[in-house]
């Protein structure tokens, strides 16, 4: 499927092509035999046929409009066969009559393109046209889509599922309309995206939003990260600037993703608290072992060396998942940075005391706070 290609929407199904013109109009607007929407559409299709860009034998043409189709008009007689009103010969006669009786200058080019077809190709083209009137508006369409989404995932997750599907399609549509000739959307691409989203949203998984996964340490949310406690924690053990940048990136992503989950009610009651408890307990055993091995006489160099090993575990090995299917690494690493920011975990053996002194308000030590 492609947008703004041969037509507003082009769908290729095997060897068959479907071309659709989409027309949104205000309430109570009618598609008459001299409506500009009808004749501008006929002009586009007529020129494409004349220029050889449409193979009518393998093409269906759809005019989809929110306008009403009055009885005894060409649009009325070009509805689907299932409507019981289709009569291509009557529709053609009405169009020819409208064209001959009109003195409109705004439709002159449309009339010329229509005339250029000749009687045989004109009849063939009309036989391939189906007019769909009184089409639903965006609100109704979205309600229908939400109903379909609830068949793919649990109803309570349907809105989140649909938002992500819409976001993906909006991005693909933007590219297609901005860059003519860009790759169309394929059924395989859609199926893969659809199944991936469905697998992400449910009891055993949580969705990872691509825009959040793409956030970097340079994102606006990280602008004031230099003063964060978790950054001080890393500087305390001489972690380099580049790795601190990665830590900030993970913190930005985890904070944004967890907030998104909470806002969409995708989290169970108490789930974040239970997850953080698991993270803290995994850290506690290793931290206690480090302090035990160091003893009371360890030098600062020894403490920093061992602290870096604890942090290396977080950075390279700690993969505690919030749900079994949620494998995104930044969720774990960024959550540890959030805990470090709250001083619930740390890396230096004396991180609490060192940071208390470092972060104490100026003048507090001599009574001037």
mmCIF file of C-alpha atoms in Angstrom:
data_model
loop_
_atom_site.group_PDB
_atom_site.id
_atom_site.type_symbol
_atom_site.label_atom_id
_atom_site.label_comp_id
_atom_site.label_asym_id
_atom_site.label_seq_id
_atom_site.Cartn_x
_atom_site.Cartn_y
_atom_site.Cartn_z
ATOM 1 C CA UNK A 1 0.000 0.000 0.000
ATOM 2 C CA UNK A 2 1.248 3.476 -0.878
ATOM 3 C CA UNK A 3 -0.095 6.969 -0.156
ATOM 4 C CA UNK A 4 -0.049 9.857 -2.623
ATOM 5 C CA UNK A 5 1.381 7.572 -5.298
ATOM 6 C CA UNK A 6 -0.802 6.901 -8.359
ATOM 7 C CA UNK A 7 -3.728 8.016 -6.201
ATOM 8 C CA UNK A 8 -4.548 9.056 -2.641
ATOM 9 C CA UNK A 9 -4.240 5.409 -1.645
ATOM 10 C CA UNK A 10 -2.810 2.648 -3.820
ATOM 11 C CA UNK A 11 -3.197 -0.972 -2.726
ATOM 12 C CA UNK A 12 -1.539 -3.785 -4.657
ATOM 13 C CA UNK A 13 -3.098 -7.191 -3.956
ATOM 14 C CA UNK A 14 -1.321 -9.806 -6.009
ATOM 15 C CA UNK A 15 -1.693 -8.672 -9.623
ATOM 16 C CA UNK A 16 -4.744 -6.518 -8.838
ATOM 17 C CA UNK A 17 -4.528 -2.803 -8.068
ATOM 18 C CA UNK A 18 -6.975 -0.745 -6.005
ATOM 19 C CA UNK A 19 -6.886 3.044 -6.349
ATOM 20 C CA UNK A 20 -8.855 5.162 -3.891
ATOM 21 C CA UNK A 21 -9.747 8.833 -3.803
ATOM 22 C CA UNK A 22 -10.704 10.076 -0.317
ATOM 23 C CA UNK A 23 -13.013 13.072 0.149
ATOM 24 C CA UNK A 24 -14.004 14.461 3.542
ATOM 25 C CA UNK A 25 -16.791 16.998 3.536
ATOM 26 C CA UNK A 26 -18.999 18.777 6.081
ATOM 27 C CA UNK A 27 -22.264 17.255 7.231
ATOM 28 C CA UNK A 28 -25.209 17.358 4.819
ATOM 29 C CA UNK A 29 -23.029 17.853 1.735
ATOM 30 C CA UNK A 30 -24.278 15.879 -1.289
ATOM 31 C CA UNK A 31 -22.321 14.384 -4.175
ATOM 32 C CA UNK A 32 -24.258 15.532 -7.233
ATOM 33 C CA UNK A 33 -23.524 14.886 -10.901
ATOM 34 C CA UNK A 34 -21.656 18.195 -11.134
ATOM 35 C CA UNK A 35 -19.824 18.035 -7.796
ATOM 36 C CA UNK A 36 -16.215 19.133 -8.102
ATOM 37 C CA UNK A 37 -15.131 16.143 -5.981
ATOM 38 C CA UNK A 38 -16.654 13.776 -8.520
ATOM 39 C CA UNK A 39 -15.257 15.472 -11.616
ATOM 40 C CA UNK A 40 -11.782 16.127 -10.217
ATOM 41 C CA UNK A 41 -11.610 12.428 -9.393
ATOM 42 C CA UNK A 42 -12.783 11.499 -12.898
ATOM 43 C CA UNK A 43 -10.149 13.826 -14.344
ATOM 44 C CA UNK A 44 -7.357 12.088 -12.413
ATOM 45 C CA UNK A 45 -8.494 8.633 -13.464
ATOM 46 C CA UNK A 46 -9.243 9.632 -17.072
ATOM 47 C CA UNK A 47 -5.768 11.107 -17.560
ATOM 48 C CA UNK A 48 -4.152 8.048 -15.957
ATOM 49 C CA UNK A 49 -6.058 5.774 -18.347
ATOM 50 C CA UNK A 50 -5.184 7.911 -21.381
ATOM 51 C CA UNK A 51 -1.514 8.059 -20.368
ATOM 52 C CA UNK A 52 -1.381 4.298 -19.887
ATOM 53 C CA UNK A 53 -0.706 4.514 -16.132
ATOM 54 C CA UNK A 54 -3.800 2.444 -15.305
ATOM 55 C CA UNK A 55 -4.548 -1.021 -16.643
ATOM 56 C CA UNK A 56 -8.320 -1.080 -16.250
ATOM 57 C CA UNK A 57 -8.481 -4.864 -16.609
ATOM 58 C CA UNK A 58 -6.475 -5.214 -13.390
ATOM 59 C CA UNK A 59 -7.661 -2.140 -11.487
ATOM 60 C CA UNK A 60 -10.563 -1.175 -9.230
ATOM 61 C CA UNK A 61 -11.325 2.523 -8.685
ATOM 62 C CA UNK A 62 -12.915 3.763 -5.454
ATOM 63 C CA UNK A 63 -14.280 7.196 -4.626
ATOM 64 C CA UNK A 64 -14.804 7.256 -0.853
ATOM 65 C CA UNK A 65 -16.613 10.322 0.449
ATOM 66 C CA UNK A 66 -18.359 11.473 3.599
ATOM 67 C CA UNK A 67 -20.922 13.209 1.380
ATOM 68 C CA UNK A 68 -24.390 11.757 0.825
ATOM 69 C CA UNK A 69 -25.332 10.106 -2.477
ATOM 70 C CA UNK A 70 -28.712 11.474 -3.617
ATOM 71 C CA UNK A 71 -30.979 9.049 -5.437
ATOM 72 C CA UNK A 72 -30.938 9.102 -9.243
ATOM 73 C CA UNK A 73 -27.385 10.483 -9.422
ATOM 74 C CA UNK A 74 -24.322 8.919 -11.025
ATOM 75 C CA UNK A 75 -22.755 8.280 -7.627
ATOM 76 C CA UNK A 76 -25.927 6.557 -6.443
ATOM 77 C CA UNK A 77 -25.839 4.193 -9.433
ATOM 78 C CA UNK A 78 -22.123 3.450 -8.984
ATOM 79 C CA UNK A 79 -22.461 1.990 -5.495
ATOM 80 C CA UNK A 80 -21.488 -1.631 -4.936
ATOM 81 C CA UNK A 81 -23.586 -4.411 -6.438
ATOM 82 C CA UNK A 82 -24.536 -5.431 -2.916
ATOM 83 C CA UNK A 83 -26.411 -2.136 -2.535
ATOM 84 C CA UNK A 84 -28.929 -3.230 -5.186
ATOM 85 C CA UNK A 85 -28.656 0.191 -6.898
ATOM 86 C CA UNK A 86 -25.740 -0.315 -9.262
ATOM 87 C CA UNK A 87 -26.429 0.527 -12.907
ATOM 88 C CA UNK A 88 -23.314 1.486 -14.838
ATOM 89 C CA UNK A 89 -25.141 2.441 -18.047
ATOM 90 C CA UNK A 90 -27.463 4.851 -16.247
ATOM 91 C CA UNK A 91 -24.499 6.306 -14.343
ATOM 92 C CA UNK A 92 -22.579 6.863 -17.596
ATOM 93 C CA UNK A 93 -25.581 8.523 -19.230
ATOM 94 C CA UNK A 94 -25.975 10.878 -16.261
ATOM 95 C CA UNK A 95 -22.310 11.846 -16.385
ATOM 96 C CA UNK A 96 -22.431 12.513 -20.121
ATOM 97 C CA UNK A 97 -25.598 14.572 -19.667
ATOM 98 C CA UNK A 98 -24.050 16.583 -16.827
ATOM 99 C CA UNK A 99 -20.922 17.202 -18.870
ATOM 100 C CA UNK A 100 -22.906 18.401 -21.917
ATOM 101 C CA UNK A 101 -25.227 20.663 -19.962
ATOM 102 C CA UNK A 102 -22.600 22.315 -17.782
ATOM 103 C CA UNK A 103 -21.016 25.658 -18.640
ATOM 104 C CA UNK A 104 -18.605 25.469 -15.693
ATOM 105 C CA UNK A 105 -15.122 26.766 -16.452
ATOM 106 C CA UNK A 106 -13.652 25.291 -13.262
ATOM 107 C CA UNK A 107 -14.490 21.794 -14.487
ATOM 108 C CA UNK A 108 -13.349 22.368 -18.078
ATOM 109 C CA UNK A 109 -10.129 20.337 -17.735
ATOM 110 C CA UNK A 110 -12.017 17.483 -16.095
ATOM 111 C CA UNK A 111 -14.512 17.462 -18.975
ATOM 112 C CA UNK A 112 -11.672 17.467 -21.532
ATOM 113 C CA UNK A 113 -9.962 14.489 -19.868
ATOM 114 C CA UNK A 114 -13.289 12.645 -19.723
ATOM 115 C CA UNK A 115 -13.990 13.333 -23.424
ATOM 116 C CA UNK A 116 -10.495 12.193 -24.428
ATOM 117 C CA UNK A 117 -11.258 8.660 -23.297
ATOM 118 C CA UNK A 118 -13.703 7.920 -26.075
ATOM 119 C CA UNK A 119 -16.902 5.931 -25.595
ATOM 120 C CA UNK A 120 -15.338 2.476 -25.203
ATOM 121 C CA UNK A 121 -12.670 3.330 -22.657
ATOM 122 C CA UNK A 122 -15.084 5.634 -20.845
ATOM 123 C CA UNK A 123 -17.555 2.793 -20.382
ATOM 124 C CA UNK A 124 -14.758 0.464 -19.304
ATOM 125 C CA UNK A 125 -13.490 2.960 -16.751
ATOM 126 C CA UNK A 126 -16.964 3.554 -15.323
ATOM 127 C CA UNK A 127 -17.400 -0.198 -14.960
ATOM 128 C CA UNK A 128 -14.350 -0.220 -12.655
ATOM 129 C CA UNK A 129 -15.600 2.630 -10.423
ATOM 130 C CA UNK A 130 -17.323 2.140 -7.091
ATOM 131 C CA UNK A 131 -18.576 5.131 -5.111
ATOM 132 C CA UNK A 132 -18.830 4.770 -1.349
ATOM 133 C CA UNK A 133 -20.908 7.581 0.132
ATOM 134 C CA UNK A 134 -21.720 8.648 3.657
ATOM 135 C CA UNK A 135 -18.381 7.200 4.759
ATOM 136 C CA UNK A 136 -17.729 7.369 8.516
ATOM 137 C CA UNK A 137 -15.714 10.227 10.006
ATOM 138 C CA UNK A 138 -12.509 9.879 11.990
ATOM 139 C CA UNK A 139 -14.240 9.432 15.349
ATOM 140 C CA UNK A 140 -16.360 6.562 14.073
ATOM 141 C CA UNK A 141 -13.418 4.971 12.308
ATOM 142 C CA UNK A 142 -11.359 5.089 15.473
ATOM 143 C CA UNK A 143 -14.146 3.483 17.488
ATOM 144 C CA UNK A 144 -14.208 0.671 14.946
ATOM 145 C CA UNK A 145 -10.431 0.324 15.111
ATOM 146 C CA UNK A 146 -10.586 0.206 18.899
ATOM 147 C CA UNK A 147 -13.080 -2.632 18.614
ATOM 148 C CA UNK A 148 -10.724 -4.527 16.307
ATOM 149 C CA UNK A 149 -7.809 -3.823 18.663
ATOM 150 C CA UNK A 150 -9.735 -5.415 21.524
ATOM 151 C CA UNK A 151 -9.797 -8.615 19.474
ATOM 152 C CA UNK A 152 -5.995 -8.571 19.269
ATOM 153 C CA UNK A 153 -5.307 -7.822 22.943
ATOM 154 C CA UNK A 154 -7.357 -7.629 26.123
ATOM 155 C CA UNK A 155 -9.899 -4.804 26.024
ATOM 156 C CA UNK A 156 -8.102 -2.893 28.791
ATOM 157 C CA UNK A 157 -4.950 -2.825 26.643
ATOM 158 C CA UNK A 158 -6.728 -1.954 23.373
ATOM 159 C CA UNK A 159 -6.175 1.817 23.578
ATOM 160 C CA UNK A 160 -2.425 1.442 24.178
ATOM 161 C CA UNK A 161 -2.175 -1.099 21.369
ATOM 162 C CA UNK A 162 -4.035 1.148 18.939
ATOM 163 C CA UNK A 163 -2.041 4.262 19.865
ATOM 164 C CA UNK A 164 1.189 2.494 18.982
ATOM 165 C CA UNK A 165 -0.231 1.092 15.759
ATOM 166 C CA UNK A 166 -1.459 4.566 14.784
ATOM 167 C CA UNK A 167 1.899 6.091 15.673
ATOM 168 C CA UNK A 168 3.729 3.627 13.434
ATOM 169 C CA UNK A 169 1.325 4.238 10.547
ATOM 170 C CA UNK A 170 1.544 8.017 10.960
ATOM 171 C CA UNK A 171 5.340 7.829 10.661
ATOM 172 C CA UNK A 172 5.134 5.600 7.579
ATOM 173 C CA UNK A 173 2.501 7.841 5.988
ATOM 174 C CA UNK A 174 4.591 10.958 6.669
ATOM 175 C CA UNK A 175 7.579 9.430 4.902
ATOM 176 C CA UNK A 176 5.481 8.380 1.919
ATOM 177 C CA UNK A 177 3.932 11.805 1.482
ATOM 178 C CA UNK A 178 7.246 13.611 2.000
ATOM 179 C CA UNK A 179 9.395 11.428 -0.235
ATOM 180 C CA UNK A 180 7.675 10.275 -3.458
ATOM 181 C CA UNK A 181 8.807 6.836 -4.504
ATOM 182 C CA UNK A 182 9.627 5.689 -0.958
ATOM 183 C CA UNK A 183 8.977 2.075 -0.064
ATOM 184 C CA UNK A 184 5.284 1.168 0.278
ATOM 185 C CA UNK A 185 3.832 -0.539 3.328
ATOM 186 C CA UNK A 186 3.747 -4.282 2.729
ATOM 187 C CA UNK A 187 1.502 -6.879 4.272
ATOM 188 C CA UNK A 188 4.560 -8.615 5.708
ATOM 189 C CA UNK A 189 5.751 -5.381 7.353
ATOM 190 C CA UNK A 190 2.325 -4.746 8.846
ATOM 191 C CA UNK A 191 1.963 -8.321 10.091
ATOM 192 C CA UNK A 192 5.369 -8.220 11.768
ATOM 193 C CA UNK A 193 4.610 -4.896 13.455
ATOM 194 C CA UNK A 194 1.125 -6.034 14.471
ATOM 195 C CA UNK A 195 2.366 -9.296 15.988
ATOM 196 C CA UNK A 196 5.261 -7.567 17.731
ATOM 197 C CA UNK A 197 2.911 -5.040 19.353
ATOM 198 C CA UNK A 198 0.484 -7.767 20.357
ATOM 199 C CA UNK A 199 3.304 -9.727 21.982
ATOM 200 C CA UNK A 200 4.486 -6.636 23.855
ATOM 201 C CA UNK A 201 1.150 -5.805 25.440
ATOM 202 C CA UNK A 202 -0.239 -8.313 27.901
ATOM 203 C CA UNK A 203 0.189 -10.039 31.234
ATOM 204 C CA UNK A 204 3.749 -11.164 30.524
ATOM 205 C CA UNK A 205 5.150 -8.155 28.719
ATOM 206 C CA UNK A 206 5.129 -4.366 28.474
ATOM 207 C CA UNK A 207 5.541 -2.276 25.306
ATOM 208 C CA UNK A 208 8.746 -0.434 24.549
ATOM 209 C CA UNK A 209 8.043 2.774 22.637
ATOM 210 C CA UNK A 210 10.497 3.360 19.762
ATOM 211 C CA UNK A 211 10.655 7.117 20.381
ATOM 212 C CA UNK A 212 11.638 6.479 24.001
ATOM 213 C CA UNK A 213 14.167 3.798 23.062
ATOM 214 C CA UNK A 214 15.756 6.371 20.741
ATOM 215 C CA UNK A 215 16.204 9.041 23.438
ATOM 216 C CA UNK A 216 19.791 10.046 24.128
ATOM 217 C CA UNK A 217 21.689 11.733 26.923
ATOM 218 C CA UNK A 218 21.324 14.957 24.946
ATOM 219 C CA UNK A 219 17.530 14.870 25.279
ATOM 220 C CA UNK A 220 15.895 17.853 27.033
ATOM 221 C CA UNK A 221 14.986 15.669 30.028
ATOM 222 C CA UNK A 222 18.707 15.078 30.644
ATOM 223 C CA UNK A 223 19.719 18.739 30.569
ATOM 224 C CA UNK A 224 19.976 18.994 34.351
ATOM 225 C CA UNK A 225 21.348 15.475 34.903
ATOM 226 C CA UNK A 226 24.756 16.794 35.985
ATOM 227 C CA UNK A 227 23.330 17.636 39.389
ATOM 228 C CA UNK A 228 21.567 14.316 39.899
ATOM 229 C CA UNK A 229 22.557 12.133 42.832
ATOM 230 C CA UNK A 230 23.130 9.098 40.621
ATOM 231 C CA UNK A 231 25.698 11.094 38.612
ATOM 232 C CA UNK A 232 27.494 12.062 41.835
ATOM 233 C CA UNK A 233 27.476 8.377 42.749
ATOM 234 C CA UNK A 234 29.342 7.544 39.543
ATOM 235 C CA UNK A 235 31.830 10.371 39.913
ATOM 236 C CA UNK A 236 32.509 9.167 43.436
ATOM 237 C CA UNK A 237 34.076 5.991 42.019
ATOM 238 C CA UNK A 238 35.778 7.729 39.055
ATOM 239 C CA UNK A 239 33.497 6.480 36.288
ATOM 240 C CA UNK A 240 34.455 8.281 33.069
ATOM 241 C CA UNK A 241 32.395 10.945 31.334
ATOM 242 C CA UNK A 242 31.439 8.689 28.422
ATOM 243 C CA UNK A 243 30.013 5.972 30.667
ATOM 244 C CA UNK A 244 28.232 8.604 32.760
ATOM 245 C CA UNK A 245 26.625 9.755 29.515
ATOM 246 C CA UNK A 246 25.364 6.221 28.900
ATOM 247 C CA UNK A 247 24.016 6.089 32.448
ATOM 248 C CA UNK A 248 22.138 9.354 31.910
ATOM 249 C CA UNK A 249 20.724 7.966 28.668
ATOM 250 C CA UNK A 250 19.452 4.826 30.446
ATOM 251 C CA UNK A 251 17.975 6.942 33.237
ATOM 252 C CA UNK A 252 16.179 9.206 30.731
ATOM 253 C CA UNK A 253 14.740 6.237 28.848
ATOM 254 C CA UNK A 254 13.673 4.255 31.916
ATOM 255 C CA UNK A 255 12.068 7.297 33.540
ATOM 256 C CA UNK A 256 10.132 8.142 30.359
ATOM 257 C CA UNK A 257 9.054 4.552 29.669
ATOM 258 C CA UNK A 258 7.919 3.869 33.222
ATOM 259 C CA UNK A 259 5.970 7.142 33.224
ATOM 260 C CA UNK A 260 4.326 6.150 29.952
ATOM 261 C CA UNK A 261 3.310 2.757 31.338
ATOM 262 C CA UNK A 262 1.861 4.418 34.432
ATOM 263 C CA UNK A 263 -0.062 7.035 32.428
ATOM 264 C CA UNK A 264 -1.606 4.314 30.242
ATOM 265 C CA UNK A 265 -2.522 2.147 33.260
ATOM 266 C CA UNK A 266 -0.480 -0.739 31.905
ATOM 267 C CA UNK A 267 1.111 -1.463 35.279
ATOM 268 C CA UNK A 268 -0.467 -3.575 37.980
ATOM 269 C CA UNK A 269 -1.024 -2.033 41.397
ATOM 270 C CA UNK A 270 2.271 -2.117 43.278
ATOM 271 C CA UNK A 271 4.200 -3.562 40.326
ATOM 272 C CA UNK A 272 6.905 -0.880 40.252
ATOM 273 C CA UNK A 273 7.404 -1.170 43.996
ATOM 274 C CA UNK A 274 7.745 -4.953 43.764
ATOM 275 C CA UNK A 275 10.176 -4.633 40.862
ATOM 276 C CA UNK A 276 12.362 -2.131 42.696
ATOM 277 C CA UNK A 277 12.406 -4.385 45.763
ATOM 278 C CA UNK A 278 13.819 -7.194 43.603
ATOM 279 C CA UNK A 279 16.434 -4.866 42.163
ATOM 280 C CA UNK A 280 17.492 -3.656 45.605
ATOM 281 C CA UNK A 281 17.687 -7.179 47.009
ATOM 282 C CA UNK A 282 19.853 -8.340 44.094
ATOM 283 C CA UNK A 283 22.176 -5.420 44.808
ATOM 284 C CA UNK A 284 22.180 -5.881 48.609
ATOM 285 C CA UNK A 285 23.792 -9.318 48.573
ATOM 286 C CA UNK A 286 26.633 -8.194 46.288
ATOM 287 C CA UNK A 287 27.174 -4.925 48.138
ATOM 288 C CA UNK A 288 27.296 -6.671 51.506
ATOM 289 C CA UNK A 289 29.806 -9.195 50.148
ATOM 290 C CA UNK A 290 31.987 -6.375 48.824
ATOM 291 C CA UNK A 291 32.058 -4.570 52.161
ATOM 292 C CA UNK A 292 32.784 -7.817 53.960
ATOM 293 C CA UNK A 293 35.719 -8.612 51.676
ATOM 294 C CA UNK A 294 37.124 -5.101 51.989
ATOM 295 C CA UNK A 295 37.015 -4.999 55.786
ATOM 296 C CA UNK A 296 37.647 -1.865 57.828
ATOM 297 C CA UNK A 297 41.178 -1.140 56.665
ATOM 298 C CA UNK A 298 40.642 -0.873 52.914
ATOM 299 C CA UNK A 299 42.268 2.012 51.110
ATOM 300 C CA UNK A 300 40.301 4.436 48.959
ATOM 301 C CA UNK A 301 41.828 2.885 45.844
ATOM 302 C CA UNK A 302 40.694 -0.580 46.912
ATOM 303 C CA UNK A 303 37.180 0.665 47.684
ATOM 304 C CA UNK A 304 36.826 2.333 44.296
ATOM 305 C CA UNK A 305 38.134 -0.743 42.503
ATOM 306 C CA UNK A 306 35.590 -3.013 44.190
ATOM 307 C CA UNK A 307 32.810 -0.439 43.739
ATOM 308 C CA UNK A 308 33.471 -0.399 39.989
ATOM 309 C CA UNK A 309 32.962 -4.168 39.943
ATOM 310 C CA UNK A 310 29.532 -3.727 41.538
ATOM 311 C CA UNK A 311 28.660 -1.094 38.964
ATOM 312 C CA UNK A 312 30.038 -3.284 36.173
ATOM 313 C CA UNK A 313 27.578 -5.978 37.295
ATOM 314 C CA UNK A 314 24.713 -3.486 36.908
ATOM 315 C CA UNK A 315 25.993 -2.299 33.550
ATOM 316 C CA UNK A 316 26.780 -5.673 31.994
ATOM 317 C CA UNK A 317 25.059 -8.479 33.844
ATOM 318 C CA UNK A 318 22.012 -7.365 35.843
ATOM 319 C CA UNK A 319 19.035 -8.346 33.694
ATOM 320 C CA UNK A 320 16.157 -8.560 36.169
ATOM 321 C CA UNK A 321 12.995 -8.167 34.095
ATOM 322 C CA UNK A 322 9.928 -6.297 35.258
ATOM 323 C CA UNK A 323 7.927 -8.928 33.331
ATOM 324 C CA UNK A 324 9.197 -12.112 31.762
ATOM 325 C CA UNK A 325 8.724 -10.906 28.194
ATOM 326 C CA UNK A 326 10.154 -7.400 28.680
ATOM 327 C CA UNK A 327 13.790 -7.815 27.698
ATOM 328 C CA UNK A 328 14.767 -4.189 27.061
ATOM 329 C CA UNK A 329 18.062 -3.573 28.907
ATOM 330 C CA UNK A 330 17.565 0.146 29.573
ATOM 331 C CA UNK A 331 14.598 -0.667 31.823
ATOM 332 C CA UNK A 332 16.901 -2.505 34.244
ATOM 333 C CA UNK A 333 19.921 -0.243 34.025
ATOM 334 C CA UNK A 334 17.884 2.941 34.085
ATOM 335 C CA UNK A 335 15.851 1.707 37.058
ATOM 336 C CA UNK A 336 19.095 1.131 38.964
ATOM 337 C CA UNK A 337 20.104 4.726 38.209
ATOM 338 C CA UNK A 338 16.747 5.874 39.560
ATOM 339 C CA UNK A 339 17.330 3.872 42.740
ATOM 340 C CA UNK A 340 20.848 5.303 43.000
ATOM 341 C CA UNK A 341 19.358 8.781 42.688
ATOM 342 C CA UNK A 342 17.220 8.012 45.748
ATOM 343 C CA UNK A 343 20.252 6.551 47.602
ATOM 344 C CA UNK A 344 18.483 3.190 47.849
ATOM 345 C CA UNK A 345 21.475 1.575 46.148
ATOM 346 C CA UNK A 346 25.058 2.718 45.684
ATOM 347 C CA UNK A 347 28.479 1.691 44.472
ATOM 348 C CA UNK A 348 31.103 3.130 46.834
ATOM 349 C CA UNK A 349 31.211 1.218 50.164
ATOM 350 C CA UNK A 350 30.613 4.503 52.030
ATOM 351 C CA UNK A 351 28.303 6.093 49.448
ATOM 352 C CA UNK A 352 25.695 7.211 51.993
ATOM 353 C CA UNK A 353 28.117 9.129 54.191
ATOM 354 C CA UNK A 354 30.173 10.510 51.296
ATOM 355 C CA UNK A 355 27.121 11.792 49.429
ATOM 356 C CA UNK A 356 25.521 13.193 52.567
ATOM 357 C CA UNK A 357 28.603 15.368 53.031
ATOM 358 C CA UNK A 358 28.839 16.221 49.346
ATOM 359 C CA UNK A 359 25.205 17.167 48.951
ATOM 360 C CA UNK A 360 24.773 18.878 52.320
ATOM 361 C CA UNK A 361 23.625 22.499 51.851
ATOM 362 C CA UNK A 362 26.415 25.081 52.058
ATOM 363 C CA UNK A 363 26.910 26.333 55.622
ATOM 364 C CA UNK A 364 25.087 23.432 57.277
ATOM 365 C CA UNK A 365 28.253 22.102 58.867
ATOM 366 C CA UNK A 366 29.010 25.326 60.794
ATOM 367 C CA UNK A 367 25.413 26.144 61.726
ATOM 368 C CA UNK A 368 24.774 28.709 58.973
ATOM 369 C CA UNK A 369 22.281 26.608 56.962
#
